[in-house]
PDB file of C-alpha atoms in Angstrom:
ATOM      1  CA  MET A   1     -65.722 -16.097-121.858  1.00  0.00           C
ATOM      2  CA  PRO A   2     -67.247 -16.228-125.493  1.00  0.00           C
ATOM      3  CA  ILE A   3     -69.874 -18.645-126.294  1.00  0.00           C
ATOM      4  CA  ASP A   4     -68.479 -22.216-126.958  1.00  0.00           C
ATOM      5  CA  LEU A   5     -70.383 -23.048-130.225  1.00  0.00           C
ATOM      6  CA  ALA A   6     -69.414 -26.702-129.720  1.00  0.00           C
ATOM      7  CA  ALA A   7     -71.224 -26.525-126.347  1.00  0.00           C
ATOM      8  CA  VAL A   8     -74.758 -25.223-127.915  1.00  0.00           C
ATOM      9  CA  ASP A   9     -77.188 -27.028-130.335  1.00  0.00           C
ATOM     10  CA  ALA A  10     -78.865 -24.070-131.556  1.00  0.00           C
ATOM     11  CA  ILE A  11     -79.016 -20.301-131.345  1.00  0.00           C
ATOM     12  CA  ASP A  12     -82.323 -18.531-130.581  1.00  0.00           C
ATOM     13  CA  VAL A  13     -82.083 -15.046-132.201  1.00  0.00           C
ATOM     14  CA  HIS A  14     -85.053 -13.875-130.827  1.00  0.00           C
ATOM     15  CA  VAL A  15     -85.670 -13.575-127.027  1.00  0.00           C
ATOM     16  CA  HIS A  16     -87.421 -10.743-125.315  1.00  0.00           C
ATOM     17  CA  VAL A  17     -86.575  -9.198-121.855  1.00  0.00           C
ATOM     18  CA  GLU A  18     -89.727  -8.210-120.429  1.00  0.00           C
ATOM     19  CA  GLN A  19     -88.542  -7.400-116.812  1.00  0.00           C
ATOM     20  CA  ASP A  20     -85.404  -5.877-115.419  1.00  0.00           C
ATOM     21  CA  GLY A  21     -83.808  -6.532-112.072  1.00  0.00           C
ATOM     22  CA  HIS A  22     -85.823  -3.844-110.333  1.00  0.00           C
ATOM     23  CA  GLY A  23     -89.170  -5.290-111.069  1.00  0.00           C
ATOM     24  CA  CYS A  24     -89.864  -3.020-114.076  1.00  0.00           C
ATOM     25  CA  LEU A  25     -91.992  -4.183-117.177  1.00  0.00           C
ATOM     26  CA  ALA A  26     -91.115  -3.366-120.756  1.00  0.00           C
ATOM     27  CA  LEU A  27     -94.907  -2.909-121.671  1.00  0.00           C
ATOM     28  CA  ASP A  28     -97.761  -1.851-119.493  1.00  0.00           C
ATOM     29  CA  GLN A  29     -99.999  -4.510-118.250  1.00  0.00           C
ATOM     30  CA  GLU A  30    -102.693  -4.068-120.783  1.00  0.00           C
ATOM     31  CA  LEU A  31    -100.491  -4.909-123.745  1.00  0.00           C
ATOM     32  CA  LEU A  32     -98.637  -7.761-121.900  1.00  0.00           C
ATOM     33  CA  ASP A  33    -102.107  -9.437-121.230  1.00  0.00           C
ATOM     34  CA  ALA A  34    -103.285  -8.905-124.925  1.00  0.00           C
ATOM     35  CA  SER A  35    -100.023 -10.310-126.369  1.00  0.00           C
ATOM     36  CA  ALA A  36    -100.435 -13.333-123.775  1.00  0.00           C
ATOM     37  CA  LYS A  37    -103.934 -13.818-124.908  1.00  0.00           C
ATOM     38  CA  TYR A  38    -102.937 -13.574-128.915  1.00  0.00           C
ATOM     39  CA  PHE A  39    -100.127 -16.418-128.156  1.00  0.00           C
ATOM     40  CA  LYS A  40    -101.920 -18.277-125.807  1.00  0.00           C
ATOM     41  CA  ALA A  41     -99.011 -18.260-123.489  1.00  0.00           C
ATOM     42  CA  ASP A  42     -99.833 -19.325-120.066  1.00  0.00           C
ATOM     43  CA  GLN A  43     -95.928 -19.703-119.021  1.00  0.00           C
ATOM     44  CA  ASP A  44     -94.217 -16.759-117.228  1.00  0.00           C
ATOM     45  CA  ARG A  45     -94.434 -13.652-119.299  1.00  0.00           C
ATOM     46  CA  THR A  46     -91.829 -11.798-117.886  1.00  0.00           C
ATOM     47  CA  PRO A  47     -88.793 -13.846-117.040  1.00  0.00           C
ATOM     48  CA  THR A  48     -85.586 -11.724-116.095  1.00  0.00           C
ATOM     49  CA  ILE A  49     -82.041 -12.176-117.522  1.00  0.00           C
ATOM     50  CA  ASP A  50     -81.120 -14.642-114.965  1.00  0.00           C
ATOM     51  CA  ALA A  51     -84.343 -16.850-115.488  1.00  0.00           C
ATOM     52  CA  ILE A  52     -83.726 -16.833-119.550  1.00  0.00           C
ATOM     53  CA  ALA A  53     -80.193 -17.786-119.137  1.00  0.00           C
ATOM     54  CA  GLU A  54     -80.979 -20.571-116.600  1.00  0.00           C
ATOM     55  CA  HIS A  55     -83.948 -21.755-119.208  1.00  0.00           C
ATOM     56  CA  TYR A  56     -81.464 -21.643-122.229  1.00  0.00           C
ATOM     57  CA  ARG A  57     -78.307 -23.170-120.446  1.00  0.00           C
ATOM     58  CA  ALA A  58     -80.476 -26.156-119.513  1.00  0.00           C
ATOM     59  CA  ARG A  59     -81.342 -26.719-123.183  1.00  0.00           C
ATOM     60  CA  ARG A  60     -77.912 -26.197-124.610  1.00  0.00           C
ATOM     61  CA  ILE A  61     -79.284 -23.180-126.533  1.00  0.00           C
ATOM     62  CA  ALA A  62     -77.588 -19.615-127.004  1.00  0.00           C
ATOM     63  CA  ALA A  63     -80.130 -16.840-127.101  1.00  0.00           C
ATOM     64  CA  VAL A  64     -79.928 -13.313-128.526  1.00  0.00           C
ATOM     65  CA  VAL A  65     -81.868 -11.060-125.919  1.00  0.00           C
ATOM     66  CA  PHE A  66     -83.100  -7.678-126.100  1.00  0.00           C
ATOM     67  CA  THR A  67     -85.835  -5.330-125.097  1.00  0.00           C
ATOM     68  CA  VAL A  68     -87.743  -2.529-127.315  1.00  0.00           C
ATOM     69  CA  ASP A  69     -87.125   1.029-126.617  1.00  0.00           C
ATOM     70  CA  ALA A  70     -90.306   2.540-127.345  1.00  0.00           C
ATOM     71  CA  PRO A  71     -91.287   5.506-125.271  1.00  0.00           C
ATOM     72  CA  SER A  72     -92.094   7.703-128.233  1.00  0.00           C
ATOM     73  CA  GLY A  73     -94.371   5.238-129.401  1.00  0.00           C
ATOM     74  CA  THR A  74     -96.185   3.808-126.389  1.00  0.00           C
ATOM     75  CA  GLY A  75     -95.341   6.387-123.692  1.00  0.00           C
ATOM     76  CA  HIS A  76     -94.147   3.557-121.467  1.00  0.00           C
ATOM     77  CA  PRO A  77     -90.670   3.934-119.969  1.00  0.00           C
ATOM     78  CA  PRO A  78     -88.361   1.375-121.322  1.00  0.00           C
ATOM     79  CA  LEU A  79     -86.096  -1.109-119.856  1.00  0.00           C
ATOM     80  CA  SER A  80     -82.375  -0.307-119.917  1.00  0.00           C
ATOM     81  CA  SER A  81     -80.442  -1.755-122.963  1.00  0.00           C
ATOM     82  CA  GLU A  82     -77.310  -1.119-120.619  1.00  0.00           C
ATOM     83  CA  GLU A  83     -78.498  -2.825-117.687  1.00  0.00           C
ATOM     84  CA  ILE A  84     -79.460  -5.847-119.951  1.00  0.00           C
ATOM     85  CA  ALA A  85     -76.224  -6.105-121.589  1.00  0.00           C
ATOM     86  CA  ASP A  86     -74.429  -5.692-118.490  1.00  0.00           C
ATOM     87  CA  ALA A  87     -76.601  -8.368-116.837  1.00  0.00           C
ATOM     88  CA  ALA A  88     -76.275 -10.699-119.798  1.00  0.00           C
ATOM     89  CA  ALA A  89     -72.230 -10.405-119.465  1.00  0.00           C
ATOM     90  CA  ALA A  90     -72.670 -12.693-116.140  1.00  0.00           C
ATOM     91  CA  HIS A  91     -74.141 -15.179-118.745  1.00  0.00           C
ATOM     92  CA  ASP A  92     -71.925 -14.874-121.835  1.00  0.00           C
ATOM     93  CA  ASP A  93     -71.777 -18.607-122.104  1.00  0.00           C
ATOM     94  CA  VAL A  94     -75.215 -18.434-123.236  1.00  0.00           C
ATOM     95  CA  LEU A  95     -76.674 -15.011-123.811  1.00  0.00           C
ATOM     96  CA  ILE A  96     -75.900 -12.501-126.511  1.00  0.00           C
ATOM     97  CA  PRO A  97     -77.025  -9.090-125.820  1.00  0.00           C
ATOM     98  CA  PHE A  98     -78.696  -6.629-128.498  1.00  0.00           C
ATOM     99  CA  GLY A  99     -79.492  -3.152-127.805  1.00  0.00           C
ATOM    100  CA  SER A 100     -82.511  -1.025-128.640  1.00  0.00           C
ATOM    101  CA  VAL A 101     -82.854   2.868-128.904  1.00  0.00           C
ATOM    102  CA  ASP A 102     -85.627   4.875-129.703  1.00  0.00           C
ATOM    103  CA  PRO A 103     -85.084   6.227-133.495  1.00  0.00           C
ATOM    104  CA  HIS A 104     -86.855   9.574-132.413  1.00  0.00           C
ATOM    105  CA  THR A 105     -84.162  10.718-130.349  1.00  0.00           C
ATOM    106  CA  GLY A 106     -81.979  11.469-133.512  1.00  0.00           C
ATOM    107  CA  LYS A 107     -78.347  12.402-132.770  1.00  0.00           C
ATOM    108  CA  ALA A 108     -78.937  10.981-129.287  1.00  0.00           C
ATOM    109  CA  ALA A 109     -79.969   7.616-130.472  1.00  0.00           C
ATOM    110  CA  VAL A 110     -76.725   7.432-132.686  1.00  0.00           C
ATOM    111  CA  ALA A 111     -74.403   8.238-129.949  1.00  0.00           C
ATOM    112  CA  ARG A 112     -76.278   6.051-127.597  1.00  0.00           C
ATOM    113  CA  ALA A 113     -75.873   3.120-130.029  1.00  0.00           C
ATOM    114  CA  ARG A 114     -72.225   3.518-130.183  1.00  0.00           C
ATOM    115  CA  ARG A 115     -71.836   3.453-126.614  1.00  0.00           C
ATOM    116  CA  LEU A 116     -73.904   0.380-126.309  1.00  0.00           C
ATOM    117  CA  VAL A 117     -71.400  -1.482-128.777  1.00  0.00           C
ATOM    118  CA  THR A 118     -68.143  -0.019-127.293  1.00  0.00           C
ATOM    119  CA  GLU A 119     -68.954   0.085-123.583  1.00  0.00           C
ATOM    120  CA  HIS A 120     -71.560  -2.266-123.025  1.00  0.00           C
ATOM    121  CA  GLY A 121     -70.612  -5.103-125.653  1.00  0.00           C
ATOM    122  CA  VAL A 122     -73.890  -5.273-127.397  1.00  0.00           C
ATOM    123  CA  ARG A 123     -73.845  -7.404-130.599  1.00  0.00           C
ATOM    124  CA  GLY A 124     -76.886  -6.071-132.646  1.00  0.00           C
ATOM    125  CA  PHE A 125     -79.998  -3.814-132.349  1.00  0.00           C
ATOM    126  CA  LYS A 126     -83.657  -4.525-132.224  1.00  0.00           C
ATOM    127  CA  PHE A 127     -86.218  -2.393-133.604  1.00  0.00           C
ATOM    128  CA  HIS A 128     -90.029  -2.814-133.618  1.00  0.00           C
ATOM    129  CA  PRO A 129     -91.366  -0.271-136.201  1.00  0.00           C
ATOM    130  CA  SER A 130     -94.971  -0.490-135.324  1.00  0.00           C
ATOM    131  CA  LEU A 131     -94.343  -0.382-131.539  1.00  0.00           C
ATOM    132  CA  GLN A 132     -91.629   2.481-131.998  1.00  0.00           C
ATOM    133  CA  ALA A 133     -94.224   4.212-134.332  1.00  0.00           C
ATOM    134  CA  PHE A 134     -91.765   4.969-137.092  1.00  0.00           C
ATOM    135  CA  GLU A 135     -91.247   4.340-140.796  1.00  0.00           C
ATOM    136  CA  PRO A 136     -87.989   2.743-141.194  1.00  0.00           C
ATOM    137  CA  ASP A 137     -87.367   3.964-144.621  1.00  0.00           C
ATOM    138  CA  ASP A 138     -87.292   7.504-143.651  1.00  0.00           C
ATOM    139  CA  VAL A 139     -84.065   9.090-144.232  1.00  0.00           C
ATOM    140  CA  ARG A 140     -84.193  10.796-140.939  1.00  0.00           C
ATOM    141  CA  PHE A 141     -83.059   7.404-139.549  1.00  0.00           C
ATOM    142  CA  TYR A 142     -80.293   6.684-141.974  1.00  0.00           C
ATOM    143  CA  PRO A 143     -77.523   8.130-139.882  1.00  0.00           C
ATOM    144  CA  LEU A 144     -78.513   5.428-137.271  1.00  0.00           C
ATOM    145  CA  TYR A 145     -78.206   2.823-139.486  1.00  0.00           C
ATOM    146  CA  GLU A 146     -74.993   4.108-140.900  1.00  0.00           C
ATOM    147  CA  ALA A 147     -73.397   4.085-137.308  1.00  0.00           C
ATOM    148  CA  ILE A 148     -74.796   0.506-136.768  1.00  0.00           C
ATOM    149  CA  ALA A 149     -73.142  -0.595-140.123  1.00  0.00           C
ATOM    150  CA  GLU A 150     -69.851   1.020-139.068  1.00  0.00           C
ATOM    151  CA  LEU A 151     -69.985  -0.771-135.821  1.00  0.00           C
ATOM    152  CA  GLY A 152     -70.296  -4.001-137.570  1.00  0.00           C
ATOM    153  CA  VAL A 153     -73.538  -5.312-135.981  1.00  0.00           C
ATOM    154  CA  PRO A 154     -76.647  -6.502-137.289  1.00  0.00           C
ATOM    155  CA  ALA A 155     -80.165  -4.798-137.023  1.00  0.00           C
ATOM    156  CA  LEU A 156     -83.205  -6.758-136.474  1.00  0.00           C
ATOM    157  CA  PHE A 157     -86.474  -5.462-137.505  1.00  0.00           C
ATOM    158  CA  HIS A 158     -89.988  -6.755-136.604  1.00  0.00           C
ATOM    159  CA  THR A 159     -92.036  -7.346-139.609  1.00  0.00           C
ATOM    160  CA  GLY A 160     -95.740  -8.163-140.276  1.00  0.00           C
ATOM    161  CA  GLN A 161     -98.379  -8.731-137.885  1.00  0.00           C
ATOM    162  CA  THR A 162     -97.741  -8.118-134.057  1.00  0.00           C
ATOM    163  CA  GLY A 163     -99.417  -9.751-131.109  1.00  0.00           C
ATOM    164  CA  ILE A 164     -98.688  -6.450-129.281  1.00  0.00           C
ATOM    165  CA  GLY A 165    -102.003  -4.617-129.002  1.00  0.00           C
ATOM    166  CA  ALA A 166    -103.883  -7.504-130.740  1.00  0.00           C
ATOM    167  CA  GLY A 167    -107.613  -7.595-130.118  1.00  0.00           C
ATOM    168  CA  LEU A 168    -107.782  -4.188-128.479  1.00  0.00           C
ATOM    169  CA  PRO A 169    -109.629  -0.975-129.685  1.00  0.00           C
ATOM    170  CA  GLY A 170    -107.526   0.446-132.494  1.00  0.00           C
ATOM    171  CA  GLY A 171    -104.789  -2.214-131.338  1.00  0.00           C
ATOM    172  CA  ARG A 172    -103.907   0.578-129.065  1.00  0.00           C
ATOM    173  CA  GLY A 173    -102.918   2.838-131.775  1.00  0.00           C
ATOM    174  CA  ILE A 174    -100.203   0.540-133.030  1.00  0.00           C
ATOM    175  CA  LYS A 175     -99.968   0.779-136.778  1.00  0.00           C
ATOM    176  CA  LEU A 176     -99.195  -2.422-138.889  1.00  0.00           C
ATOM    177  CA  ARG A 177     -97.814  -0.878-142.131  1.00  0.00           C
ATOM    178  CA  TYR A 178     -94.823   0.501-140.380  1.00  0.00           C
ATOM    179  CA  SER A 179     -93.826  -3.135-140.158  1.00  0.00           C
ATOM    180  CA  ASN A 180     -94.224  -3.758-144.033  1.00  0.00           C
ATOM    181  CA  PRO A 181     -90.997  -5.502-144.834  1.00  0.00           C
ATOM    182  CA  MET A 182     -90.774  -3.718-148.145  1.00  0.00           C
ATOM    183  CA  LEU A 183     -89.901  -0.530-146.075  1.00  0.00           C
ATOM    184  CA  LEU A 184     -86.526  -2.200-145.411  1.00  0.00           C
ATOM    185  CA  ASP A 185     -85.708  -3.049-148.948  1.00  0.00           C
ATOM    186  CA  ASP A 186     -84.811   0.698-149.046  1.00  0.00           C
ATOM    187  CA  VAL A 187     -82.720   0.159-145.722  1.00  0.00           C
ATOM    188  CA  ALA A 188     -80.988  -2.821-147.105  1.00  0.00           C
ATOM    189  CA  ALA A 189     -80.263  -1.199-150.631  1.00  0.00           C
ATOM    190  CA  ASP A 190     -79.163   1.918-149.316  1.00  0.00           C
ATOM    191  CA  HIS A 191     -76.743   0.475-146.464  1.00  0.00           C
ATOM    192  CA  PRO A 192     -75.226  -2.502-147.987  1.00  0.00           C
ATOM    193  CA  ASP A 193     -72.808  -2.863-145.245  1.00  0.00           C
ATOM    194  CA  LEU A 194     -75.697  -3.041-142.937  1.00  0.00           C
ATOM    195  CA  THR A 195     -76.859  -6.839-141.894  1.00  0.00           C
ATOM    196  CA  VAL A 196     -80.746  -6.560-141.804  1.00  0.00           C
ATOM    197  CA  VAL A 197     -82.738  -9.400-140.319  1.00  0.00           C
ATOM    198  CA  LEU A 198     -86.344  -9.358-140.980  1.00  0.00           C
ATOM    199  CA  ALA A 199     -87.914 -10.862-137.633  1.00  0.00           C
ATOM    200  CA  HIS A 200     -90.904 -13.316-138.128  1.00  0.00           C
ATOM    201  CA  PRO A 201     -92.778 -14.696-140.852  1.00  0.00           C
ATOM    202  CA  SER A 202     -94.063 -11.511-142.377  1.00  0.00           C
ATOM    203  CA  VAL A 203     -97.737 -12.218-142.479  1.00  0.00           C
ATOM    204  CA  PRO A 204     -99.481 -10.644-144.548  1.00  0.00           C
ATOM    205  CA  TRP A 205     -96.518  -9.512-146.587  1.00  0.00           C
ATOM    206  CA  GLN A 206     -94.584 -13.123-146.567  1.00  0.00           C
ATOM    207  CA  ASP A 207     -93.919 -12.778-150.342  1.00  0.00           C
ATOM    208  CA  GLU A 208     -92.111  -9.471-150.073  1.00  0.00           C
ATOM    209  CA  ALA A 209     -89.982 -10.547-147.295  1.00  0.00           C
ATOM    210  CA  ILE A 210     -88.882 -13.862-149.350  1.00  0.00           C
ATOM    211  CA  SER A 211     -88.300 -11.393-152.248  1.00  0.00           C
ATOM    212  CA  ILE A 212     -86.026  -9.118-150.344  1.00  0.00           C
ATOM    213  CA  ALA A 213     -84.040 -11.864-148.852  1.00  0.00           C
ATOM    214  CA  THR A 214     -83.346 -13.417-152.212  1.00  0.00           C
ATOM    215  CA  HIS A 215     -82.251 -10.191-153.864  1.00  0.00           C
ATOM    216  CA  LYS A 216     -80.247  -8.515-151.115  1.00  0.00           C
ATOM    217  CA  SER A 217     -77.040 -10.302-149.637  1.00  0.00           C
ATOM    218  CA  ASN A 218     -77.369  -8.487-146.503  1.00  0.00           C
ATOM    219  CA  VAL A 219     -80.674  -9.605-145.334  1.00  0.00           C
ATOM    220  CA  TYR A 220     -81.780 -12.446-143.319  1.00  0.00           C
ATOM    221  CA  ILE A 221     -85.119 -13.941-142.085  1.00  0.00           C
ATOM    222  CA  ASP A 222     -85.676 -15.084-138.651  1.00  0.00           C
ATOM    223  CA  LEU A 223     -88.403 -17.542-137.995  1.00  0.00           C
ATOM    224  CA  SER A 224     -89.630 -16.386-134.814  1.00  0.00           C
ATOM    225  CA  GLY A 225     -93.160 -15.429-133.469  1.00  0.00           C
ATOM    226  CA  TRP A 226     -95.033 -18.406-135.120  1.00  0.00           C
ATOM    227  CA  SER A 227     -95.060 -22.165-134.550  1.00  0.00           C
ATOM    228  CA  PRO A 228     -93.601 -23.805-137.384  1.00  0.00           C
ATOM    229  CA  LYS A 229     -96.559 -25.970-138.229  1.00  0.00           C
ATOM    230  CA  TYR A 230     -98.485 -22.455-139.088  1.00  0.00           C
ATOM    231  CA  PHE A 231     -95.451 -21.112-141.366  1.00  0.00           C
ATOM    232  CA  PRO A 232     -96.719 -20.046-144.964  1.00  0.00           C
ATOM    233  CA  PRO A 233     -96.098 -22.744-147.236  1.00  0.00           C
ATOM    234  CA  GLN A 234     -93.796 -20.429-149.696  1.00  0.00           C
ATOM    235  CA  LEU A 235     -91.688 -19.910-146.677  1.00  0.00           C
ATOM    236  CA  VAL A 236     -90.926 -23.486-145.997  1.00  0.00           C
ATOM    237  CA  ARG A 237     -90.158 -23.866-149.576  1.00  0.00           C
ATOM    238  CA  ALA A 238     -87.762 -21.137-149.450  1.00  0.00           C
ATOM    239  CA  ALA A 239     -85.928 -22.009-146.321  1.00  0.00           C
ATOM    240  CA  ASN A 240     -85.591 -25.476-147.829  1.00  0.00           C
ATOM    241  CA  THR A 241     -84.047 -24.335-151.167  1.00  0.00           C
ATOM    242  CA  MET A 242     -82.814 -20.775-151.974  1.00  0.00           C
ATOM    243  CA  LEU A 243     -82.871 -19.182-148.706  1.00  0.00           C
ATOM    244  CA  ARG A 244     -81.531 -22.102-146.842  1.00  0.00           C
ATOM    245  CA  ARG A 245     -78.456 -20.010-145.753  1.00  0.00           C
ATOM    246  CA  LYS A 246     -80.676 -16.889-145.117  1.00  0.00           C
ATOM    247  CA  VAL A 247     -83.250 -18.037-142.463  1.00  0.00           C
ATOM    248  CA  LEU A 248     -82.615 -18.246-138.617  1.00  0.00           C
ATOM    249  CA  PHE A 249     -84.169 -20.202-135.634  1.00  0.00           C
ATOM    250  CA  GLY A 250     -85.978 -17.701-133.411  1.00  0.00           C
ATOM    251  CA  SER A 251     -88.610 -18.582-130.992  1.00  0.00           C
ATOM    252  CA  ASP A 252     -90.063 -15.240-129.659  1.00  0.00           C
ATOM    253  CA  TYR A 253     -89.861 -16.280-126.029  1.00  0.00           C
ATOM    254  CA  PRO A 254     -91.351 -15.603-123.554  1.00  0.00           C
ATOM    255  CA  VAL A 255     -94.499 -15.833-125.571  1.00  0.00           C
ATOM    256  CA  ILE A 256     -93.285 -18.802-127.478  1.00  0.00           C
ATOM    257  CA  THR A 257     -90.900 -21.539-125.761  1.00  0.00           C
ATOM    258  CA  PRO A 258     -87.998 -22.747-127.635  1.00  0.00           C
ATOM    259  CA  ASP A 259     -89.474 -26.253-126.504  1.00  0.00           C
ATOM    260  CA  ARG A 260     -92.766 -25.631-128.485  1.00  0.00           C
ATOM    261  CA  TRP A 261     -91.001 -24.151-131.333  1.00  0.00           C
ATOM    262  CA  LEU A 262     -88.279 -27.005-131.715  1.00  0.00           C
ATOM    263  CA  ALA A 263     -90.844 -29.687-131.215  1.00  0.00           C
ATOM    264  CA  ASP A 264     -93.032 -28.378-134.214  1.00  0.00           C
ATOM    265  CA  PHE A 265     -89.982 -27.762-136.319  1.00  0.00           C
ATOM    266  CA  GLU A 266     -89.256 -31.434-136.071  1.00  0.00           C
ATOM    267  CA  THR A 267     -92.484 -32.164-137.855  1.00  0.00           C
ATOM    268  CA  LEU A 268     -91.706 -29.698-140.628  1.00  0.00           C
ATOM    269  CA  GLU A 269     -90.759 -31.371-143.946  1.00  0.00           C
ATOM    270  CA  MET A 270     -87.348 -29.923-143.837  1.00  0.00           C
ATOM    271  CA  LYS A 271     -84.333 -31.414-145.554  1.00  0.00           C
ATOM    272  CA  PRO A 272     -81.792 -32.934-143.152  1.00  0.00           C
ATOM    273  CA  GLU A 273     -78.843 -31.043-144.196  1.00  0.00           C
ATOM    274  CA  VAL A 274     -80.901 -27.716-143.725  1.00  0.00           C
ATOM    275  CA  ARG A 275     -82.047 -28.145-140.351  1.00  0.00           C
ATOM    276  CA  PRO A 276     -78.466 -27.273-138.675  1.00  0.00           C
ATOM    277  CA  MET A 277     -78.094 -24.184-140.893  1.00  0.00           C
ATOM    278  CA  ILE A 278     -81.557 -23.043-139.457  1.00  0.00           C
ATOM    279  CA  LEU A 279     -80.967 -23.853-135.871  1.00  0.00           C
ATOM    280  CA  LYS A 280     -77.303 -22.701-135.522  1.00  0.00           C
ATOM    281  CA  ASP A 281     -74.945 -22.274-138.542  1.00  0.00           C
ATOM    282  CA  ASN A 282     -76.714 -19.386-140.199  1.00  0.00           C
ATOM    283  CA  ALA A 283     -76.984 -17.437-137.067  1.00  0.00           C
ATOM    284  CA  VAL A 284     -73.169 -18.090-136.509  1.00  0.00           C
ATOM    285  CA  ARG A 285     -72.287 -16.229-139.765  1.00  0.00           C
ATOM    286  CA  MET A 286     -74.979 -13.426-139.184  1.00  0.00           C
ATOM    287  CA  LEU A 287     -73.795 -12.677-135.668  1.00  0.00           C
ATOM    288  CA  GLY A 288     -69.977 -12.924-136.762  1.00  0.00           C
ATOM    289  CA  LEU A 289     -69.420 -15.454-134.036  1.00  0.00           C
ATOM    290  CA  GLY A 290     -67.298 -17.937-136.405  1.00  0.00           C
TER     291      GLY A 290
END
């Protein structure tokens, strides 16, 4: 059954699936350990779909769940977005599956994106330019964006700093510049029918992200990956005012729990009428759930 919006108090638009039903992991152990250290995460770093559903159902929160398909960038075999979507279907009262495809696979990525939506019911796509090692404004990837726009689902892109590879020599070769949100300004401008979500406070490019979301009606910002108490002040100001309908609750579970994020959000100086927009209403509109 579809999500009963009256039965959930919030929608977390950024939840990672790091382990599948076969015990395979989305990242190798070195990268998992580095990100856990970066986020000071001592909870289960690799919960399964079933565990995620139980965690969110108990809190009356719906969750957008995904993996990152990045074999070209990491050399690590990815989890299956098809399996994730099919497993999430058993928990469709709280889970909203996104797919992920490796952009470097060209026409195969386009065909797979179509199948993920039409055959497996995914409701959007997740990209991580730094981890997937691609420049998102390269026109080679435009056919993929065109397909996603045609399918009527959003594309969520990691932006800014990443905890993956943090503290390792050379960051394990992961390049931050691919996640400069300004690269997505071209994407949003050239694909006005594509809903683009800039994931995370985009440090060190926060002002660029705010500018893009202000300028482009098809661009949102999710607030995942940082505790709200560390949000850049200009992001808080924008969320309270001109971007009040454009910012979204996201935790980045499992590295940040929804409990921690929401507790810190309570202490943020946010207008009372804006809180429900950020926690739920904006996501309902972005995801087309209304």
